[in-house]
Each structure stands twice: as C-alpha cells, then as structure tokens.
Amino acid sequence: MNRYENLANVLSDRIEQGLYPAGIRLPSVRVLSSEHGVSVSTVQQAYRVLEEKQLVEARPKSGYFVKDARVQAALPAVCRPTQRPVDISQWDQVLELITSPHRPGVIQLGRGSPDVTAATLRPLSRLMGRAGQHQNLNAFHYDSIYGSEDLREQIARLMIDSGSHMDASNILITTGCHEALSIAIRSVCEHGDIVAMDSPSFHGAMQTLKGFGMKALEIPTDPVTGISLEALEMALEQWPVKAIQLTPNCNNPLGYNMPDDRKKSLLRLAQRYDLAIIEDDVYGELAYQYPRPATITSFDEDGRVLLCSSFSKTLAPGLRVGWIAPGRYHDRALHMKYITTGASATLPQIAIADFIKQGHYLQHMRRMRNQYQRNLCTMTDWVMKYFPCGTRVSRPQGGFLLWIELDERVDTQRLNRLLEEHLVQIAIGSIFSASGKYRNCLRINYAQTLTAKTERAVQQVGVTISQMLENC
C-alpha cells in the first residue's frame, strides 16, 4: 500500500470514529506532512482519496473539512427462510438474466460484471497478444490438468494477503469460479444430499445444486455479520447436511465481510459435525479495507475448506480463468476437473501470470477498489433520492453489488417486465433464493463508470416502483 493510501486510511478511521466530527476543519497539509513524516504531495493525494470517498470537502482558501454525516438508509431485514431442505427453482429467471446482456440498447443494472474498460487492463491485452506470438505455440496446446504452474504460484502469493498460506501444488486452475464451485460441490456431495447455504445467496451455486439433484437448506443471514451460526447449528442438529456453501467476504448479494471470530466459530461448527465448507472468495480481493479480509481457509487446519475464486470479477469475465484449493479433497477434485473440462485454456493463464508478475495486477486492483467505493456512494445516493421512502439498502464492504429491499407489495419480477419498455433491467431478488423468496428485493451493479444515462435509469426504476405502489 502506498503512503498516501495509508494516510487516507488513518484519516478515514478517525472520521468514522468521531475523532473528526462532521463540519470540523481537518489539519492542514503542512501539519499532516510534519506529523506523519511524509511529503506535502503525499498528504494532498490522501485528501484527494477522501474527497473521492465523499468523506471530506475542500473549501477555497480555507482547507479541508469533514463532510456532513450522510443519512443512511435502513439495512435489509434478516429473512427467515423455511428451515427445511428444498428443491431449487428459479432457473427460467436466472436464464433471462444471464442471456439479456446481449440485448442491444438495454441498460444492465443487474449484471454481475466488473468494469472492463479501465486503462489499467491495457497491459493485459498486450500480454494476451504477445503470449500467442512468442510462446513457441505452447499457448495453443493442452496445458496440464492442474493448470499453469506459473499462474498457480502467482495465485499462492496473492492469497498470502488473505492469511492463506498454500502451496501452488494444492491449487487447480478452472474455467472460471463457476466450474470451481461445481467441482467443489461434486467432490463432497452426491445426488440427494443437502447443502446449507447463506440466504440470499449466489444463484449460480444454487443452480449447480439443482443440476446435480441436490437440495438447499437456506440459513438466515445478517447483512452485516453474515450467516446466522445459531440458525445453522439448529439446522445441523435436525438435518443430515453434507456441506456448507457461502461467500463470507464481499458477499454476493449483501456485500458484508463476515467477522473473523464468526469465521472461526463456523469452522469449529463444521469440525464438530464433520462437514466440508465450500468458500466462494471471488469478490474477496475487492474489499475496500486493507489488508483484505481473511478467508475461512486461512483458519483451517484439517483441510475441510474448499476455497474457490477466479479473475472474472477482478479482471474480466471473458478470460474464464478461475481456481480451487480443495484441501483434503484434492484427488477427488482433480478427477472432477478431468471429467468436466479437462485442461483449461492455456493462453489467458500465461497472460494473467505475466500481468501479476509485472506488477500490473496490484495497480489495477487499487484503481478498481477506489472506483467501486466511489460508485457505491453515488449509487446509494441515487437510490435514496429516487426510490420510495422506506427502501432498505445494503452497505457493501467491497465488490460492486447493491442489495435493495422494497415494500412487500412490490414484485420485482413484474417490475422488471415494466422496465423493459424503458430498456432497463435489474436482477430480481427471487433468483437469490432456492425457494423463490425475496420477491420484493433486487440487486444493482455499480461497477461501470456512472453517467447521467445511468442516473436516469435508476430514476426510472424508482418512478416505476412508485407507480406500482400507487396502483396497489
């Protein structure tokens, strides 16, 4: 982390702790320069970061001041799913979401894609071209079933920040995180098994269970602390659960980071009932805090956690490069990898490994985390401005997805239909539940550069919701 980022974090913490109240004048650039032993330009950069985060404002000839406290919307309520295993539904709605990005002219507010237009991705494009030209045709051959050793070593180094110290030999490269999750599920479960999941949860993992003939047991989840360990323990006492699947860091769709003490408690619970934990960390690198939050895997001493991730959310989904660290289930996972796709595409693995080695990855991540955090403030402001009173909004700690809870009378599937004529699409809440709950919720993506066109789309969503309520 750069010096200006460290200083910005220090000042941000002081503001959040109330040491610098709203409206107060902050120390001058020269005072902070002397106090922290850094250059004037470093302090100026730190203040620019805080301005982008909308924590401070510059007043001509007066200095920097803490902005007035933002009025926060209420958090989404903790849902109480039926505490019994269910068959997964909602495939038709999921299919509609994943196929709609190809519709011309539609503003996609619901997709789960990062911003791929950043200038910091240009070196990756060059490396992709170079890999195809100068690898003596190696990029056009099958790679090892394990994946590129070079890339696996780079992934192992990146995961040190999460507290996970793993050897490259324990990592398998996959075709995206979706395949990693599929491999993990089939490595520990069979047809008819029950998997406990946080709720709401990633629709892709649920549809994987559906495809393999398994059942989901939805566990209530807090929008700040994550899956309810109390409810999970009660469920484990009642049902023969085979595994626990969850996204503890930068959760999709709620955005929380599960506290470390609760991660450790979850692991102890899994040990007591001898369960596997399938950990989806695909958004973990996009946490706004530094260092990034620890994985559950980092506390695992007996190899029961299968850690899944990819570069789809940090770099670009079209690369289709993911990975799994399957712990004690390595041999089983390797077989599952072989019978699905075999070796993954070679060329993007070579390019990503070089991208990381040359320092481009960390630079790109710094830029995107800052952009996403700025966009979160803007998108939240738009939702509070244009949506009806009483709307509940999540407070993501990372990533680029916002979860919104509306009045119970609003059906977001019908809302999506009404928005079609305005060429706007959202992600409806029911696809994030195995049993179709959260019909009055939706997910919005704020990854892209936010424009006046985006704001008009959000405004249209709010107007349509208000019209629906008037007609109830």
CSV table of C-alpha atoms in Angstrom, one decimal:
chain,number,residue,atom,x,y,z
A,1,MET,CA,0.0,0.0,0.0
A,2,ASN,CA,1.3,3.5,-0.9
A,3,ARG,CA,2.0,6.1,1.8
A,4,TYR,CA,-0.9,8.3,0.7
A,5,GLU,CA,-3.3,5.3,0.9
A,6,ASN,CA,-2.1,4.5,4.5
A,7,LEU,CA,-2.6,8.2,5.5
A,8,ALA,CA,-6.0,8.2,3.9
A,9,ASN,CA,-7.0,5.1,5.9
A,10,VAL,CA,-5.8,6.7,9.1
A,11,LEU,CA,-7.8,9.9,8.5
A,12,SER,CA,-10.8,7.8,7.4
A,13,ASP,CA,-10.7,5.8,10.6
A,14,ARG,CA,-10.6,9.0,12.7
A,15,ILE,CA,-13.6,10.4,10.9
A,16,GLU,CA,-15.6,7.2,11.3
A,17,GLN,CA,-14.7,7.0,15.0
A,18,GLY,CA,-15.9,10.6,15.5
A,19,LEU,CA,-12.5,12.0,16.3
A,20,TYR,CA,-13.0,14.4,13.5
A,21,PRO,CA,-16.8,15.3,13.7
A,22,ALA,CA,-18.8,16.4,10.7
A,23,GLY,CA,-18.1,20.0,9.7
A,24,ILE,CA,-14.8,20.3,11.5
A,25,ARG,CA,-11.7,21.7,9.7
A,26,LEU,CA,-9.1,19.0,9.3
A,27,PRO,CA,-5.3,19.5,9.9
A,28,SER,CA,-3.6,21.5,7.2
A,29,VAL,CA,-1.5,19.8,4.5
A,30,ARG,CA,1.7,21.0,6.1
A,31,VAL,CA,0.7,19.9,9.6
A,32,LEU,CA,-0.1,16.4,8.5
A,33,SER,CA,3.1,16.3,6.4
A,34,SER,CA,5.1,17.1,9.6
A,35,GLU,CA,3.1,14.9,11.9
A,36,HIS,CA,3.4,11.8,9.7
A,37,GLY,CA,6.8,12.4,8.2
A,38,VAL,CA,5.6,12.4,4.6
A,39,SER,CA,5.7,14.8,1.7
A,40,VAL,CA,3.2,17.6,1.0
A,41,SER,CA,2.2,15.8,-2.2
A,42,THR,CA,1.5,12.6,-0.3
A,43,VAL,CA,-0.9,14.4,2.0
A,44,GLN,CA,-2.6,16.1,-1.0
A,45,GLN,CA,-3.1,12.7,-2.6
A,46,ALA,CA,-4.5,11.3,0.7
A,47,TYR,CA,-7.0,14.2,0.8
A,48,ARG,CA,-8.0,13.5,-2.8
A,49,VAL,CA,-8.8,9.9,-1.9
A,50,LEU,CA,-11.0,11.1,0.9
A,51,GLU,CA,-12.7,13.6,-1.4
A,52,GLU,CA,-13.4,10.7,-3.9
A,53,LYS,CA,-14.9,8.7,-1.0
A,54,GLN,CA,-17.1,11.8,-0.2
A,55,LEU,CA,-15.7,12.0,3.4
A,56,VAL,CA,-14.1,15.4,3.1
A,57,GLU,CA,-14.6,18.5,1.0
A,58,ALA,CA,-12.1,21.3,0.0
A,59,ARG,CA,-13.1,24.9,0.6
A,60,PRO,CA,-11.2,27.6,-1.3
A,61,LYS,CA,-8.6,29.3,0.9
A,62,SER,CA,-10.0,27.5,4.0
A,63,GLY,CA,-8.7,23.9,3.8
A,64,TYR,CA,-10.3,20.6,4.1
A,65,PHE,CA,-13.5,19.9,6.1
A,66,VAL,CA,-15.3,16.7,7.2
A,67,LYS,CA,-18.5,16.5,5.1
A,68,ASP,CA,-21.8,16.4,6.9
A,69,ALA,CA,-22.8,12.9,8.0
A,70,ARG,CA,-24.6,11.0,5.3
A,71,VAL,CA,-28.1,9.9,6.1
A,72,GLN,CA,-28.0,6.1,5.7
A,73,ALA,CA,-31.0,4.0,4.7
A,74,ALA,CA,-32.1,1.2,6.9
A,75,LEU,CA,-30.4,-2.2,6.3
A,76,PRO,CA,-32.3,-5.0,4.6
A,77,ALA,CA,-34.1,-7.2,7.1
A,78,VAL,CA,-32.8,-10.6,8.1
A,79,CYS,CA,-35.1,-13.0,6.3
A,80,ARG,CA,-36.4,-16.2,8.0
A,81,PRO,CA,-36.3,-18.9,5.3
A,82,THR,CA,-38.2,-22.1,5.9
A,83,GLN,CA,-35.8,-24.3,7.9
A,84,ARG,CA,-36.1,-27.3,5.7
A,85,PRO,CA,-34.3,-28.6,2.6
A,86,VAL,CA,-35.9,-27.6,-0.7
A,87,ASP,CA,-35.5,-28.3,-4.3
A,88,ILE,CA,-34.1,-25.3,-6.2
A,89,SER,CA,-36.3,-23.4,-8.6
A,90,GLN,CA,-35.9,-20.1,-10.5
A,91,TRP,CA,-33.9,-21.4,-13.5
A,92,ASP,CA,-36.1,-19.6,-16.0
A,93,GLN,CA,-35.5,-16.2,-14.2
A,94,VAL,CA,-31.7,-16.9,-14.0
A,95,LEU,CA,-31.6,-17.8,-17.7
A,96,GLU,CA,-33.3,-14.5,-18.5
A,97,LEU,CA,-30.7,-12.5,-16.5
A,98,ILE,CA,-27.6,-14.3,-18.0
A,99,THR,CA,-28.8,-14.0,-21.6
A,100,SER,CA,-30.0,-10.4,-21.5
A,101,PRO,CA,-26.6,-8.7,-21.7
A,102,HIS,CA,-26.7,-9.4,-25.5
A,103,ARG,CA,-29.9,-7.3,-26.0
A,104,PRO,CA,-28.9,-4.1,-27.7
A,105,GLY,CA,-29.6,-0.8,-26.0
A,106,VAL,CA,-30.6,-2.2,-22.7
A,107,ILE,CA,-29.0,-0.6,-19.6
A,108,GLN,CA,-28.0,-3.6,-17.5
A,109,LEU,CA,-28.3,-2.6,-13.8
A,110,GLY,CA,-28.4,-6.2,-12.6
A,111,ARG,CA,-25.4,-8.0,-14.1
A,112,GLY,CA,-22.5,-9.2,-12.0
A,113,SER,CA,-19.7,-8.0,-14.2
A,114,PRO,CA,-16.8,-5.7,-13.3
A,115,ASP,CA,-15.7,-2.6,-15.3
A,116,VAL,CA,-13.5,-3.9,-18.1
A,117,THR,CA,-12.9,-0.5,-19.7
A,118,ALA,CA,-10.2,0.6,-17.2
A,119,ALA,CA,-6.9,1.7,-18.6
A,120,THR,CA,-5.1,-0.5,-16.1
A,121,LEU,CA,-6.3,-3.5,-18.1
A,122,ARG,CA,-4.5,-2.5,-21.3
A,123,PRO,CA,-1.2,-4.3,-20.4
A,124,LEU,CA,-3.3,-7.5,-20.1
A,125,SER,CA,-4.5,-7.1,-23.7
A,126,ARG,CA,-0.9,-6.6,-24.9
A,127,LEU,CA,0.2,-9.7,-22.9
A,128,MET,CA,-2.5,-11.8,-24.4
A,129,GLY,CA,-1.4,-10.9,-27.9
A,130,ARG,CA,2.3,-11.4,-27.0
A,131,ALA,CA,1.6,-14.8,-25.4
A,132,GLY,CA,0.1,-16.0,-28.7
A,133,GLN,CA,3.0,-14.8,-30.7
A,134,HIS,CA,6.1,-15.7,-28.7
A,135,GLN,CA,5.3,-18.8,-26.8
A,136,ASN,CA,6.5,-21.2,-29.5
A,137,LEU,CA,2.9,-22.4,-29.9
A,138,ASN,CA,2.8,-23.5,-26.3
A,139,ALA,CA,-0.3,-21.4,-25.8
A,140,PHE,CA,-2.1,-23.5,-28.5
A,141,HIS,CA,-1.5,-26.8,-26.8
A,142,TYR,CA,-3.3,-28.5,-23.9
A,143,ASP,CA,-1.9,-27.3,-20.6
A,144,SER,CA,-1.5,-29.6,-17.6
A,145,ILE,CA,-4.7,-30.8,-15.9
A,146,TYR,CA,-3.5,-28.8,-12.9
A,147,GLY,CA,-3.2,-25.6,-14.9
A,148,SER,CA,-0.2,-23.3,-15.4
A,149,GLU,CA,2.4,-23.8,-12.7
A,150,ASP,CA,3.5,-20.2,-13.2
A,151,LEU,CA,-0.1,-18.9,-12.6
A,152,ARG,CA,-0.7,-21.2,-9.6
A,153,GLU,CA,2.5,-19.8,-8.0
A,154,GLN,CA,1.2,-16.2,-8.5
A,155,ILE,CA,-2.2,-17.1,-7.0
A,156,ALA,CA,-0.5,-18.6,-3.9
A,157,ARG,CA,1.5,-15.4,-3.5
A,158,LEU,CA,-1.7,-13.2,-3.8
A,159,MET,CA,-3.5,-15.3,-1.2
A,160,ILE,CA,-0.9,-14.5,1.4
A,161,ASP,CA,-2.8,-11.2,2.0
A,162,SER,CA,-5.9,-13.2,2.9
A,163,GLY,CA,-3.9,-15.2,5.5
A,164,SER,CA,-3.9,-18.3,3.4
A,165,HIS,CA,-0.5,-19.9,3.1
A,166,MET,CA,-0.8,-22.6,0.4
A,167,ASP,CA,1.5,-24.3,-1.9
A,168,ALA,CA,1.0,-24.0,-5.7
A,169,SER,CA,0.6,-27.8,-5.9
A,170,ASN,CA,-2.6,-27.5,-3.9
A,171,ILE,CA,-4.3,-25.2,-6.5
A,172,LEU,CA,-6.1,-26.3,-9.6
A,173,ILE,CA,-6.9,-23.9,-12.4
A,174,THR,CA,-10.5,-24.0,-13.5
A,175,THR,CA,-12.7,-22.4,-16.2
A,176,GLY,CA,-14.0,-19.6,-14.0
A,177,CYS,CA,-15.2,-19.7,-10.4
A,178,HIS,CA,-18.4,-21.4,-11.5
A,179,GLU,CA,-16.5,-24.5,-12.5
A,180,ALA,CA,-14.6,-24.3,-9.3
A,181,LEU,CA,-17.8,-24.3,-7.3
A,182,SER,CA,-19.2,-27.2,-9.4
A,183,ILE,CA,-16.0,-29.2,-8.8
A,184,ALA,CA,-16.2,-28.4,-5.0
A,185,ILE,CA,-19.8,-29.5,-4.7
A,186,ARG,CA,-19.3,-32.8,-6.6
A,187,SER,CA,-16.2,-33.5,-4.6
A,188,VAL,CA,-18.0,-33.6,-1.3
A,189,CYS,CA,-21.7,-34.3,-2.2
A,190,GLU,CA,-23.8,-36.8,-4.1
A,191,HIS,CA,-27.3,-36.8,-5.7
A,192,GLY,CA,-29.9,-36.2,-3.0
A,193,ASP,CA,-27.5,-34.6,-0.5
A,194,ILE,CA,-28.4,-31.4,1.5
A,195,VAL,CA,-26.2,-28.3,1.3
A,196,ALA,CA,-26.6,-25.5,3.8
A,197,MET,CA,-26.3,-22.0,2.2
A,198,ASP,CA,-26.3,-18.4,3.3
A,199,SER,CA,-29.6,-16.7,2.2
A,200,PRO,CA,-29.8,-14.7,-0.1
A,201,SER,CA,-27.1,-16.5,-2.0
A,202,PHE,CA,-25.4,-16.6,-5.4
A,203,HIS,CA,-27.8,-18.1,-7.9
A,204,GLY,CA,-25.1,-19.9,-9.8
A,205,ALA,CA,-24.2,-22.1,-6.8
A,206,MET,CA,-27.9,-22.9,-6.2
A,207,GLN,CA,-28.4,-23.8,-9.9
A,208,THR,CA,-25.4,-26.1,-9.6
A,209,LEU,CA,-27.1,-28.0,-6.8
A,210,LYS,CA,-30.3,-28.2,-8.9
A,211,GLY,CA,-28.4,-29.7,-11.8
A,212,PHE,CA,-26.8,-32.4,-9.6
A,213,GLY,CA,-30.1,-33.3,-7.9
A,214,MET,CA,-29.2,-31.9,-4.5
A,215,LYS,CA,-31.3,-29.8,-2.0
A,216,ALA,CA,-30.5,-26.5,-0.5
A,217,LEU,CA,-31.1,-25.6,3.2
A,218,GLU,CA,-31.3,-21.8,3.3
A,219,ILE,CA,-29.9,-20.2,6.5
A,220,PRO,CA,-30.9,-16.7,7.7
A,221,THR,CA,-28.1,-14.2,7.0
A,222,ASP,CA,-27.4,-10.8,8.6
A,223,PRO,CA,-26.5,-8.0,6.2
A,224,VAL,CA,-23.5,-7.0,8.4
A,225,THR,CA,-22.2,-10.2,10.1
A,226,GLY,CA,-23.2,-12.9,7.6
A,227,ILE,CA,-24.8,-16.3,8.1
A,228,SER,CA,-26.5,-17.0,11.4
A,229,LEU,CA,-24.4,-19.5,13.2
A,230,GLU,CA,-27.3,-20.1,15.7
A,231,ALA,CA,-29.7,-21.0,13.0
A,232,LEU,CA,-27.1,-23.1,11.2
A,233,GLU,CA,-26.4,-25.1,14.4
A,234,MET,CA,-30.1,-25.8,14.9
A,235,ALA,CA,-30.4,-26.9,11.2
A,236,LEU,CA,-27.4,-29.2,11.6
A,237,GLU,CA,-29.0,-30.9,14.6
A,238,GLN,CA,-32.1,-31.5,12.6
A,239,TRP,CA,-30.9,-32.4,9.1
A,240,PRO,CA,-28.2,-34.6,7.6
A,241,VAL,CA,-26.3,-31.7,6.0
A,242,LYS,CA,-23.3,-32.7,3.8
A,243,ALA,CA,-21.6,-29.3,3.3
A,244,ILE,CA,-21.9,-25.6,3.9
A,245,GLN,CA,-21.6,-23.2,1.0
A,246,LEU,CA,-21.2,-19.5,1.5
A,247,THR,CA,-19.5,-16.3,0.4
A,248,PRO,CA,-18.1,-14.7,3.6
A,249,ASN,CA,-16.1,-11.8,2.0
A,250,CYS,CA,-17.7,-9.1,-0.1
A,251,ASN,CA,-20.8,-11.3,-0.2
A,252,ASN,CA,-22.9,-11.5,-3.3
A,253,PRO,CA,-25.5,-10.0,-3.0
A,254,LEU,CA,-25.4,-8.4,0.5
A,255,GLY,CA,-21.8,-7.1,0.4
A,256,TYR,CA,-20.8,-7.9,4.0
A,257,ASN,CA,-17.4,-9.1,5.3
A,258,MET,CA,-18.0,-11.8,7.9
A,259,PRO,CA,-16.0,-11.0,11.1
A,260,ASP,CA,-13.0,-13.3,11.8
A,261,ASP,CA,-14.4,-14.5,15.1
A,262,ARG,CA,-17.6,-15.8,13.3
A,263,LYS,CA,-15.5,-17.4,10.6
A,264,LYS,CA,-13.6,-19.3,13.3
A,265,SER,CA,-16.8,-20.3,15.0
A,266,LEU,CA,-18.2,-21.5,11.7
A,267,LEU,CA,-15.1,-23.6,11.2
A,268,ARG,CA,-15.5,-25.1,14.7
A,269,LEU,CA,-19.1,-25.9,13.9
A,270,ALA,CA,-18.1,-27.7,10.7
A,271,GLN,CA,-15.4,-29.7,12.6
A,272,ARG,CA,-18.0,-30.7,15.3
A,273,TYR,CA,-20.4,-32.1,12.6
A,274,ASP,CA,-17.5,-33.2,10.3
A,275,LEU,CA,-18.7,-31.1,7.3
A,276,ALA,CA,-17.0,-29.6,4.4
A,277,ILE,CA,-17.1,-25.8,3.8
A,278,ILE,CA,-17.2,-24.6,0.2
A,279,GLU,CA,-15.9,-21.0,0.4
A,280,ASP,CA,-16.6,-18.7,-2.6
A,281,ASP,CA,-14.0,-15.9,-2.4
A,282,VAL,CA,-14.5,-14.5,-5.9
A,283,TYR,CA,-15.0,-10.9,-4.6
A,284,GLY,CA,-12.6,-11.1,-1.7
A,285,GLU,CA,-9.8,-9.1,-3.5
A,286,LEU,CA,-12.2,-6.2,-4.0
A,287,ALA,CA,-12.7,-5.4,-0.3
A,288,TYR,CA,-12.4,-1.7,0.4
A,289,GLN,CA,-10.4,-2.3,3.6
A,290,TYR,CA,-6.7,-3.1,3.7
A,291,PRO,CA,-5.4,-5.6,4.3
A,292,ARG,CA,-8.2,-7.5,2.7
A,293,PRO,CA,-10.3,-9.8,5.0
A,294,ALA,CA,-9.1,-13.2,5.9
A,295,THR,CA,-10.6,-16.3,4.2
A,296,ILE,CA,-12.1,-19.1,6.3
A,297,THR,CA,-9.4,-21.3,4.7
A,298,SER,CA,-6.7,-19.3,6.5
A,299,PHE,CA,-8.0,-20.7,9.8
A,300,ASP,CA,-8.5,-24.2,8.5
A,301,GLU,CA,-6.0,-26.8,9.9
A,302,ASP,CA,-7.5,-30.0,8.7
A,303,GLY,CA,-8.2,-29.3,5.1
A,304,ARG,CA,-12.0,-29.3,5.2
A,305,VAL,CA,-12.4,-26.0,3.4
A,306,LEU,CA,-12.6,-25.9,-0.4
A,307,LEU,CA,-11.6,-22.4,-1.5
A,308,CYS,CA,-13.0,-21.2,-4.9
A,309,SER,CA,-12.2,-18.0,-6.8
A,310,SER,CA,-11.4,-16.5,-10.2
A,311,PHE,CA,-10.2,-13.5,-12.1
A,312,SER,CA,-13.7,-12.9,-13.5
A,313,LYS,CA,-14.6,-10.1,-11.0
A,314,THR,CA,-11.2,-8.6,-10.5
A,315,LEU,CA,-10.0,-8.6,-14.2
A,316,ALA,CA,-12.6,-9.7,-16.8
A,317,PRO,CA,-15.2,-12.5,-17.0
A,318,GLY,CA,-14.3,-13.3,-20.6
A,319,LEU,CA,-10.9,-14.7,-19.5
A,320,ARG,CA,-12.7,-17.7,-18.0
A,321,VAL,CA,-9.8,-18.4,-15.5
A,322,GLY,CA,-10.7,-19.5,-12.0
A,323,TRP,CA,-9.2,-21.8,-9.4
A,324,ILE,CA,-9.9,-24.0,-6.5
A,325,ALA,CA,-7.8,-25.0,-3.5
A,326,PRO,CA,-9.6,-28.2,-2.4
A,327,GLY,CA,-7.7,-29.1,0.7
A,328,ARG,CA,-8.1,-32.7,1.7
A,329,TYR,CA,-10.4,-33.3,-1.3
A,330,HIS,CA,-7.6,-32.7,-3.8
A,331,ASP,CA,-7.7,-36.1,-5.5
A,332,ARG,CA,-11.5,-36.1,-5.8
A,333,ALA,CA,-11.4,-32.5,-7.2
A,334,LEU,CA,-8.8,-33.4,-9.7
A,335,HIS,CA,-11.0,-36.2,-11.0
A,336,MET,CA,-14.0,-33.9,-11.2
A,337,LYS,CA,-11.9,-31.4,-13.1
A,338,TYR,CA,-10.8,-34.1,-15.6
A,339,ILE,CA,-14.4,-35.3,-16.4
A,340,THR,CA,-15.8,-31.8,-16.9
A,341,THR,CA,-13.4,-29.6,-19.0
A,342,GLY,CA,-10.1,-31.3,-18.6
A,343,ALA,CA,-7.3,-28.7,-19.0
A,344,SER,CA,-8.4,-25.0,-19.1
A,345,ALA,CA,-7.5,-22.6,-21.8
A,346,THR,CA,-3.7,-22.0,-21.8
A,347,LEU,CA,-3.2,-18.6,-23.4
A,348,PRO,CA,-5.1,-16.5,-20.8
A,349,GLN,CA,-3.3,-18.3,-18.0
A,350,ILE,CA,0.0,-17.3,-19.4
A,351,ALA,CA,-1.1,-13.7,-19.9
A,352,ILE,CA,-2.6,-13.4,-16.3
A,353,ALA,CA,0.6,-14.8,-14.7
A,354,ASP,CA,2.7,-12.2,-16.6
A,355,PHE,CA,0.2,-9.5,-15.7
A,356,ILE,CA,0.6,-10.3,-12.0
A,357,LYS,CA,4.4,-10.8,-12.1
A,358,GLN,CA,4.9,-7.4,-13.8
A,359,GLY,CA,3.0,-5.6,-11.0
A,360,HIS,CA,0.0,-4.6,-13.2
A,361,TYR,CA,-2.5,-6.6,-11.1
A,362,LEU,CA,-2.0,-4.8,-7.8
A,363,GLN,CA,-2.1,-1.4,-9.6
A,364,HIS,CA,-5.3,-2.4,-11.3
A,365,MET,CA,-6.8,-3.6,-8.0
A,366,ARG,CA,-6.1,-0.3,-6.3
A,367,ARG,CA,-7.8,1.6,-9.1
A,368,MET,CA,-10.9,-0.6,-9.1
A,369,ARG,CA,-11.4,-0.7,-5.4
A,370,ASN,CA,-11.3,3.1,-5.3
A,371,GLN,CA,-13.6,3.4,-8.2
A,372,TYR,CA,-16.1,0.9,-6.8
A,373,GLN,CA,-16.1,2.6,-3.4
A,374,ARG,CA,-16.8,6.0,-5.0
A,375,ASN,CA,-19.5,4.5,-7.2
A,376,LEU,CA,-21.1,2.9,-4.2
A,377,CYS,CA,-21.6,6.3,-2.6
A,378,THR,CA,-23.1,7.7,-5.7
A,379,MET,CA,-25.4,4.8,-6.4
A,380,THR,CA,-26.7,4.7,-2.8
A,381,ASP,CA,-27.4,8.5,-3.0
A,382,TRP,CA,-29.4,7.9,-6.2
A,383,VAL,CA,-31.4,5.1,-4.7
A,384,MET,CA,-32.3,7.1,-1.6
A,385,LYS,CA,-33.2,10.1,-3.9
A,386,TYR,CA,-35.4,8.3,-6.4
A,387,PHE,CA,-36.8,5.2,-4.6
A,388,PRO,CA,-39.8,5.4,-2.3
A,389,CYS,CA,-39.4,6.2,1.4
A,390,GLY,CA,-38.8,3.0,3.4
A,391,THR,CA,-36.5,1.4,0.9
A,392,ARG,CA,-33.8,-0.6,2.6
A,393,VAL,CA,-30.2,-0.7,1.2
A,394,SER,CA,-27.2,-2.8,2.0
A,395,ARG,CA,-23.8,-1.3,2.9
A,396,PRO,CA,-21.3,-3.3,0.9
A,397,GLN,CA,-17.7,-3.6,2.3
A,398,GLY,CA,-16.4,-4.5,-1.1
A,399,GLY,CA,-17.2,-5.5,-4.6
A,400,PHE,CA,-19.7,-3.7,-6.8
A,401,LEU,CA,-23.2,-5.0,-6.0
A,402,LEU,CA,-26.0,-3.3,-4.0
A,403,TRP,CA,-28.9,-5.3,-2.5
A,404,ILE,CA,-32.2,-3.3,-2.1
A,405,GLU,CA,-35.3,-4.3,-0.2
A,406,LEU,CA,-38.6,-2.7,-1.3
A,407,ASP,CA,-42.1,-2.5,0.1
A,408,GLU,CA,-43.5,-6.1,0.4
A,409,ARG,CA,-46.2,-5.2,-2.1
A,410,VAL,CA,-43.6,-4.8,-4.9
A,411,ASP,CA,-43.0,-7.9,-7.1
A,412,THR,CA,-39.6,-7.2,-8.7
A,413,GLN,CA,-40.3,-9.8,-11.5
A,414,ARG,CA,-43.3,-7.7,-12.5
A,415,LEU,CA,-41.1,-4.6,-12.0
A,416,ASN,CA,-38.6,-6.0,-14.5
A,417,ARG,CA,-41.3,-6.5,-17.1
A,418,LEU,CA,-42.5,-2.9,-16.7
A,419,LEU,CA,-38.9,-1.7,-17.1
A,420,GLU,CA,-38.5,-3.5,-20.4
A,421,GLU,CA,-40.2,-0.7,-22.4
A,422,HIS,CA,-37.7,1.7,-20.9
A,423,LEU,CA,-34.7,-0.5,-21.9
A,424,VAL,CA,-33.6,-1.0,-18.2
A,425,GLN,CA,-33.0,-4.3,-16.5
A,426,ILE,CA,-32.4,-5.3,-12.8
A,427,ALA,CA,-31.6,-8.6,-11.1
A,428,ILE,CA,-34.7,-9.7,-9.4
A,429,GLY,CA,-34.4,-10.9,-5.8
A,430,SER,CA,-36.1,-14.3,-6.1
A,431,ILE,CA,-33.2,-15.8,-8.1
A,432,PHE,CA,-31.0,-15.4,-5.0
A,433,SER,CA,-33.2,-17.9,-3.0
A,434,ALA,CA,-33.7,-21.6,-3.6
A,435,SER,CA,-37.4,-21.3,-2.8
A,436,GLY,CA,-38.1,-18.0,-4.6
A,437,LYS,CA,-38.1,-15.7,-1.6
A,438,TYR,CA,-37.0,-12.0,-1.8
A,439,ARG,CA,-39.6,-11.2,-4.5
A,440,ASN,CA,-39.6,-7.6,-3.2
A,441,CYS,CA,-35.8,-7.3,-3.5
A,442,LEU,CA,-33.4,-6.5,-6.3
A,443,ARG,CA,-29.7,-6.3,-7.0
A,444,ILE,CA,-28.0,-3.4,-8.7
A,445,ASN,CA,-24.5,-3.3,-10.2
A,446,TYR,CA,-22.4,-0.1,-9.7
A,447,ALA,CA,-19.1,-1.2,-11.3
A,448,GLN,CA,-19.2,0.8,-14.5
A,449,THR,CA,-18.4,4.5,-14.8
A,450,LEU,CA,-21.6,6.2,-13.6
A,451,THR,CA,-23.1,8.6,-16.1
A,452,ALA,CA,-26.2,10.8,-16.5
A,453,LYS,CA,-27.7,7.9,-18.5
A,454,THR,CA,-27.1,5.6,-15.6
A,455,GLU,CA,-28.8,8.0,-13.2
A,456,ARG,CA,-31.8,8.3,-15.5
A,457,ALA,CA,-32.1,4.5,-15.5
A,458,VAL,CA,-32.0,4.4,-11.7
A,459,GLN,CA,-34.6,7.2,-11.6
A,460,GLN,CA,-36.8,5.2,-13.9
A,461,VAL,CA,-36.6,2.2,-11.6
A,462,GLY,CA,-37.7,4.4,-8.7
A,463,VAL,CA,-40.5,6.0,-10.7
A,464,THR,CA,-41.9,2.6,-11.8
A,465,ILE,CA,-41.8,1.3,-8.2
A,466,SER,CA,-43.8,4.3,-7.0
A,467,GLN,CA,-46.3,3.8,-9.8
A,468,MET,CA,-46.7,0.1,-8.8
A,469,LEU,CA,-47.3,1.1,-5.2
A,470,GLU,CA,-49.9,3.7,-6.2
A,471,ASN,CA,-51.8,1.0,-8.1
A,472,CYS,CA,-51.8,-1.4,-5.2
